[in-house]
PDB file of C-alpha atoms in Angstrom:
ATOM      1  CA  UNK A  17     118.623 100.765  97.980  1.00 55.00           C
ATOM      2  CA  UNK A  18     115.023 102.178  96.847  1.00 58.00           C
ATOM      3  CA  UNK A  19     113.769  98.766  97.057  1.00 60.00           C
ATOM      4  CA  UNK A  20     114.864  98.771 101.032  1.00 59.00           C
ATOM      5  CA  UNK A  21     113.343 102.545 100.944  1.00 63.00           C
ATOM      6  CA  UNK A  22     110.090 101.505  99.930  1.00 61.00           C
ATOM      7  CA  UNK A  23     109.682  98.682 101.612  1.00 58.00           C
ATOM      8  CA  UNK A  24     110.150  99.954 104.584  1.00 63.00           C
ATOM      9  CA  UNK A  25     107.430 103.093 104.038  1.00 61.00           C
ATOM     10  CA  UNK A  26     105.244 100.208 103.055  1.00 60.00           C
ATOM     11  CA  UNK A  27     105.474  98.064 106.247  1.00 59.00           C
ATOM     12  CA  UNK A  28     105.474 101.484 108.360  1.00 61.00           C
ATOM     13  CA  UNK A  29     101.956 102.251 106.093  1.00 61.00           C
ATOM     14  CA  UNK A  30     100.730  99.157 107.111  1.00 58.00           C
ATOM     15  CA  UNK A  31     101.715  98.805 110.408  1.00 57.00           C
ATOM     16  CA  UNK A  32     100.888 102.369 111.726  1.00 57.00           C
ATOM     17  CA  UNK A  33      97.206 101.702 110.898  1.00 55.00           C
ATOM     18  CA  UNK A  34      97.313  98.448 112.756  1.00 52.00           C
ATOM     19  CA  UNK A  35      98.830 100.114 116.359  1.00 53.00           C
ATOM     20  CA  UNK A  36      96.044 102.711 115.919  1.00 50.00           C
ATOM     21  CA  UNK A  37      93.526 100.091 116.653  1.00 52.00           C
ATOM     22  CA  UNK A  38      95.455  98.725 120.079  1.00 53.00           C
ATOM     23  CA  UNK A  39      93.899 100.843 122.166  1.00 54.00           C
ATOM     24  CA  UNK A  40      89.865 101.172 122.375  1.00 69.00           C
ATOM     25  CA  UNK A  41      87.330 102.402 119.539  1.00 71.00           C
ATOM     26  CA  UNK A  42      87.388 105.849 120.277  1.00 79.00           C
ATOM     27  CA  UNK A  43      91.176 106.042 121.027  1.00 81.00           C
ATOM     28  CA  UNK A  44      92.135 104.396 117.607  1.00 82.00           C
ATOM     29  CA  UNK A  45      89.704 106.348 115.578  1.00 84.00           C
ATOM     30  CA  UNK A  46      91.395 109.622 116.924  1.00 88.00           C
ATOM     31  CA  UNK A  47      94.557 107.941 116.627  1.00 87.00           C
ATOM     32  CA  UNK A  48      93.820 107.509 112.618  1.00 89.00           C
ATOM     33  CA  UNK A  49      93.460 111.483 112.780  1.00 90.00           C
ATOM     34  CA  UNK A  50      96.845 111.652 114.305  1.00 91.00           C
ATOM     35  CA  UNK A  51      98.366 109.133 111.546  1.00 92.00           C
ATOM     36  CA  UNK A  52      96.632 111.309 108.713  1.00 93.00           C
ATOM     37  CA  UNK A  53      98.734 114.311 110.197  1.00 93.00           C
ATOM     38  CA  UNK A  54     101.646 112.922 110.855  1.00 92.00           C
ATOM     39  CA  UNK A  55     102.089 111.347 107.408  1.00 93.00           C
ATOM     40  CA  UNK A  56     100.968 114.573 105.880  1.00 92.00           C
ATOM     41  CA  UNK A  57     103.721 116.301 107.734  1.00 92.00           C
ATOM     42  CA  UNK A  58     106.027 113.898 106.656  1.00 91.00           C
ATOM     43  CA  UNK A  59     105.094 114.093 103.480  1.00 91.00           C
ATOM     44  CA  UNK A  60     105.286 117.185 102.351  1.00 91.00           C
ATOM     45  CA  UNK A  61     108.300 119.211 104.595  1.00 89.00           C
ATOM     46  CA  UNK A  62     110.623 117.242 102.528  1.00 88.00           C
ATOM     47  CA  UNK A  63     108.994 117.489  99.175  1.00 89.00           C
ATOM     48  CA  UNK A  64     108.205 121.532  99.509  1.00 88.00           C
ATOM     49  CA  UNK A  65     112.015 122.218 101.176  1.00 86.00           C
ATOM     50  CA  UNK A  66     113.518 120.200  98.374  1.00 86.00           C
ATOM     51  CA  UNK A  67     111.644 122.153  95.799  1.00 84.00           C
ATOM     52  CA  UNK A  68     112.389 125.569  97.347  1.00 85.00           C
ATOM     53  CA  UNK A  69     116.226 124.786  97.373  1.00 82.00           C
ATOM     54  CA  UNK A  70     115.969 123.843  93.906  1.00 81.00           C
ATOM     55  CA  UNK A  71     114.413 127.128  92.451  1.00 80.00           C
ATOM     56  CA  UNK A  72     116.691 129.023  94.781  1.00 80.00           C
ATOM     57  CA  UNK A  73     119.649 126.953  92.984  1.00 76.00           C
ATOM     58  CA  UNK A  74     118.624 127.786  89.506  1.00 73.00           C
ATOM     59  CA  UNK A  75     117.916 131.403  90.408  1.00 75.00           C
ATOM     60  CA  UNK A  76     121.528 132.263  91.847  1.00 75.00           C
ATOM     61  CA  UNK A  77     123.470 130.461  88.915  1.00 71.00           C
ATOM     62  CA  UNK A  78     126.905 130.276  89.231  1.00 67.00           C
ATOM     63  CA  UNK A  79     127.995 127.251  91.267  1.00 68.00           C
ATOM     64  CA  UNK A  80     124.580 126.424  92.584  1.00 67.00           C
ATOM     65  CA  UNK A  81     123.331 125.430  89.554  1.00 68.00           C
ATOM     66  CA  UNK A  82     125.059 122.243  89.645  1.00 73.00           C
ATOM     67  CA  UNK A  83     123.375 121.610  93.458  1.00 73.00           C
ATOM     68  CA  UNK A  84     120.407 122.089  91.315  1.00 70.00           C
ATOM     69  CA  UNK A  85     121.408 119.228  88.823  1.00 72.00           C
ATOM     70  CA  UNK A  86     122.373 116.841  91.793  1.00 76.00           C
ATOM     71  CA  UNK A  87     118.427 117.617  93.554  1.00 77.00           C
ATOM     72  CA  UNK A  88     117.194 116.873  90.431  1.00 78.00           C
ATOM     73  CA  UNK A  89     118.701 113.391  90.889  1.00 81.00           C
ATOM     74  CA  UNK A  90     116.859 112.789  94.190  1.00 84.00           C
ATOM     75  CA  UNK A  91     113.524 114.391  92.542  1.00 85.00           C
ATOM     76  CA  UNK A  92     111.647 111.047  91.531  1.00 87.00           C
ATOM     77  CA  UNK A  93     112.389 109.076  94.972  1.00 88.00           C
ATOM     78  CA  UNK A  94     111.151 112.028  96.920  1.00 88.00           C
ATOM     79  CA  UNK A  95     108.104 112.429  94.497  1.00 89.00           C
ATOM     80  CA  UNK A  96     107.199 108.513  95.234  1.00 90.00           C
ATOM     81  CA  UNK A  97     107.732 108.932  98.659  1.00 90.00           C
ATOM     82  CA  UNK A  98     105.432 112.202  99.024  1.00 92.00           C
ATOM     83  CA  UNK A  99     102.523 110.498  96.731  1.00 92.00           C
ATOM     84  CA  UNK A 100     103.194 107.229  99.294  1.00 91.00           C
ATOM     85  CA  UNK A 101     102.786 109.326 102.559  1.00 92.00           C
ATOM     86  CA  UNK A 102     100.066 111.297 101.357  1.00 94.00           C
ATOM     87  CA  UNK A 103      97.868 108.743 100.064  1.00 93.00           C
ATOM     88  CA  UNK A 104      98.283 106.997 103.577  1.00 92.00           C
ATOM     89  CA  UNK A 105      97.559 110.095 105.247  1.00 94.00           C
ATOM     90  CA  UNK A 106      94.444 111.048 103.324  1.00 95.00           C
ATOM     91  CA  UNK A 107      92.498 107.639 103.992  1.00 93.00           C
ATOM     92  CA  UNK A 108      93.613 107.706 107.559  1.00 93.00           C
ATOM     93  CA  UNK A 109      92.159 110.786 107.924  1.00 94.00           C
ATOM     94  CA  UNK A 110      88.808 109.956 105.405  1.00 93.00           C
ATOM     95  CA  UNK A 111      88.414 106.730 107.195  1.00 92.00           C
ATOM     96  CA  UNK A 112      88.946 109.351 110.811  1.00 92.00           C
ATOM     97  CA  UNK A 113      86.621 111.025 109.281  1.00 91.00           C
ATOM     98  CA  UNK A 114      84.349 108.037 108.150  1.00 90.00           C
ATOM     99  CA  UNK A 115      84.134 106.841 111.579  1.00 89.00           C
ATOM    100  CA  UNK A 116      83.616 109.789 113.622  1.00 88.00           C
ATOM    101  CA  UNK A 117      80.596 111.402 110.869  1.00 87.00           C
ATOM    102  CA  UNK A 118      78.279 111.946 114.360  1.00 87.00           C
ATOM    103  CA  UNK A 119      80.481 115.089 115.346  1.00 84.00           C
ATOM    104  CA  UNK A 120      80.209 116.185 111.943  1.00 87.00           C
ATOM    105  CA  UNK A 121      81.326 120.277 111.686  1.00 91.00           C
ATOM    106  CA  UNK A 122      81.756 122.695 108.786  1.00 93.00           C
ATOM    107  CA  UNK A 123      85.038 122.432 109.626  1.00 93.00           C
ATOM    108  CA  UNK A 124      85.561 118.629 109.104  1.00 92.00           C
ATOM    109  CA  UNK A 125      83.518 118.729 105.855  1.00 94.00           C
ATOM    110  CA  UNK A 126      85.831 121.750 104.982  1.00 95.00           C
ATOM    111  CA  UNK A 127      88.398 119.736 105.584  1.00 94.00           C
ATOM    112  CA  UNK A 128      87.505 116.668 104.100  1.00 95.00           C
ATOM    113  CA  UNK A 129      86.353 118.693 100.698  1.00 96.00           C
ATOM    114  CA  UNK A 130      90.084 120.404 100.559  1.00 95.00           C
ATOM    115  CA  UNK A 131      91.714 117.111 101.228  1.00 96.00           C
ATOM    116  CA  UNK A 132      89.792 115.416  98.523  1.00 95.00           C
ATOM    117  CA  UNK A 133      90.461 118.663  95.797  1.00 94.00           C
ATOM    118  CA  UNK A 134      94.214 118.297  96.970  1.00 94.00           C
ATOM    119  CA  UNK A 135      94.147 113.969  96.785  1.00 93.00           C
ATOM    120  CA  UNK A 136      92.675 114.524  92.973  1.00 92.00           C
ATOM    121  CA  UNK A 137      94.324 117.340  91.405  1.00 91.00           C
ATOM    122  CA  UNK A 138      98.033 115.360  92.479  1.00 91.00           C
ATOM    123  CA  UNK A 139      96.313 112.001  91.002  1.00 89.00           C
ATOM    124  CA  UNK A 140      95.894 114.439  87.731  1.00 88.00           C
ATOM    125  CA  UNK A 141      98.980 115.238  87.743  1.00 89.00           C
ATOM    126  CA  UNK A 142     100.489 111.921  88.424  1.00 88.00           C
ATOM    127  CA  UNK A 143      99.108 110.134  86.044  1.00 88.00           C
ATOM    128  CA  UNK A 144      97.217 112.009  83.289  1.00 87.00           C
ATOM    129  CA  UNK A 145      99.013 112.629  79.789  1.00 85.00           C
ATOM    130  CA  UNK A 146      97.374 115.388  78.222  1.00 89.00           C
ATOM    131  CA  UNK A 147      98.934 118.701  78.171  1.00 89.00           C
ATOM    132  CA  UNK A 148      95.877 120.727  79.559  1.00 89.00           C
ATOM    133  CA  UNK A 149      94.882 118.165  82.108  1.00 86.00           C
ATOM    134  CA  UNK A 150      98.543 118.765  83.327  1.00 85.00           C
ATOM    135  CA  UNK A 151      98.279 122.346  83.623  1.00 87.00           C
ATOM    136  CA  UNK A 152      94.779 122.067  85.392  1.00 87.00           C
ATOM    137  CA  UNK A 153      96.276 119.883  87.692  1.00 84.00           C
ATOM    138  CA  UNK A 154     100.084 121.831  88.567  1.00 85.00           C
ATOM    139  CA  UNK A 155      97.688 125.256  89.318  1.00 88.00           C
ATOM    140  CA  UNK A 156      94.978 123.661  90.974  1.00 88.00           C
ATOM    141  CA  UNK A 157      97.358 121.224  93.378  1.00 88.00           C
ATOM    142  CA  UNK A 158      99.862 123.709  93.673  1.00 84.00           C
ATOM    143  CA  UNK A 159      97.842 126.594  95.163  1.00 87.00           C
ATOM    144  CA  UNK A 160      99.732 128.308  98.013  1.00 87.00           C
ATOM    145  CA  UNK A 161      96.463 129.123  99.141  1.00 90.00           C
ATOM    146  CA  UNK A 162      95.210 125.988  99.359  1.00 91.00           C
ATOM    147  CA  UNK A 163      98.205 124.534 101.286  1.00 90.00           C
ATOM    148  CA  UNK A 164      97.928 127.208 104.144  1.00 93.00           C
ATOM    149  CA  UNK A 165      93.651 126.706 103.795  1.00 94.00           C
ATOM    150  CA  UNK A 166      94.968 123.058 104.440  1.00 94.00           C
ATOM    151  CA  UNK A 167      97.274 123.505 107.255  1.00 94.00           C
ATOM    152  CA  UNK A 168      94.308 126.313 108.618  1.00 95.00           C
ATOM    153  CA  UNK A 169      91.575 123.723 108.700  1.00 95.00           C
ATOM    154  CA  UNK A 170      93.921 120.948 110.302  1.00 94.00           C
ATOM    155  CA  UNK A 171      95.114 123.191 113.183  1.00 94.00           C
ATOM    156  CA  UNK A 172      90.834 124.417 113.439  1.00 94.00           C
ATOM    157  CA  UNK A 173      89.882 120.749 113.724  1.00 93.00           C
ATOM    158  CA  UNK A 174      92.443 119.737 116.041  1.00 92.00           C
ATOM    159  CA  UNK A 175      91.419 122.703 118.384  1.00 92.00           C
ATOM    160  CA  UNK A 176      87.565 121.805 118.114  1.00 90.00           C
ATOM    161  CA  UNK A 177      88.311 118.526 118.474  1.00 80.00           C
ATOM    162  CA  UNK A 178      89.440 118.540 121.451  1.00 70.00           C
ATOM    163  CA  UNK A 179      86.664 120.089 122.980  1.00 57.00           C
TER     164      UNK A 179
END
């Protein structure tokens, strides 16, 4: 059944790129924008809602703990599938960003520097080993602040975008 799972987010990863580039230049490098949102939206509702019911499981014992044990269950699949989405999203939106450098803002760089501290500190804590590396990387990528800087900077360029 995972096998089905992730094949299918991998022909949706590589098709979604491909129907950006139906329309002309400038339509398909604003559509990569739009993929890099979508597939961050995608990709972390899930992840963040399944974490918060998880904590709130643990925290009210009794006969929630076990819904607790059963999330844990679904915890690696929804990991994968959060790294998967977000990786896609963040070149979409570097290569967005790539391709469009001539309406350069501080916003965009802002953006583009957040994404990039967000893209590394969950590669840390993917796939480093050592015990301090993995602290650095759980309180650097998992920054409240950060997230909502994200979601600030995405909404700003959107709006200026558009202009």
């Amino acid at each position: 059944m995972y096998f089905k799972i992730i094949l299918g987010l991998l022909l949706l990863g590589f098709f979604l790129p491909v129907s950006a580039f139906a329309d002309d230049a400038e339509d398909a490098i604003e559509n990569l924008g739009w993929i890099a949102v979508s597939a961050g939206i995608a990709a972390n509702v899930p992840f963040i809602a399944m974490n918060k019911i998880r904590r709130y499981a643990i925290k009210a014992g009794g006969s929630t703990v076990q819904i607790g044990k059963q999330i844990r269950a679904i915890y690696k699949p929804i990991l994968n599938f959060h790294i998967l989405l977000n990786s896609i999203g963040y070149f979409a939106g570097m290569t967005h960003g790539f391709l469009f450098v001539s309406n350069l803002d501080s916003i965009s760089l802002s953006l583009a520097l957040v994404m990039s501290v967000m893209m590394v500190s969950g590669l840390m804590l993917k796939y480093t080993s050592t015990r301090n590396s993995k602290i650095f990387g759980r309180l650097l990528h998992g920054q409240f602040g950060l997230v909502i800087l994200l979601a600030a900077l995405v909404a700003l360029h959107i709006v200026v975008g558009d202009d």
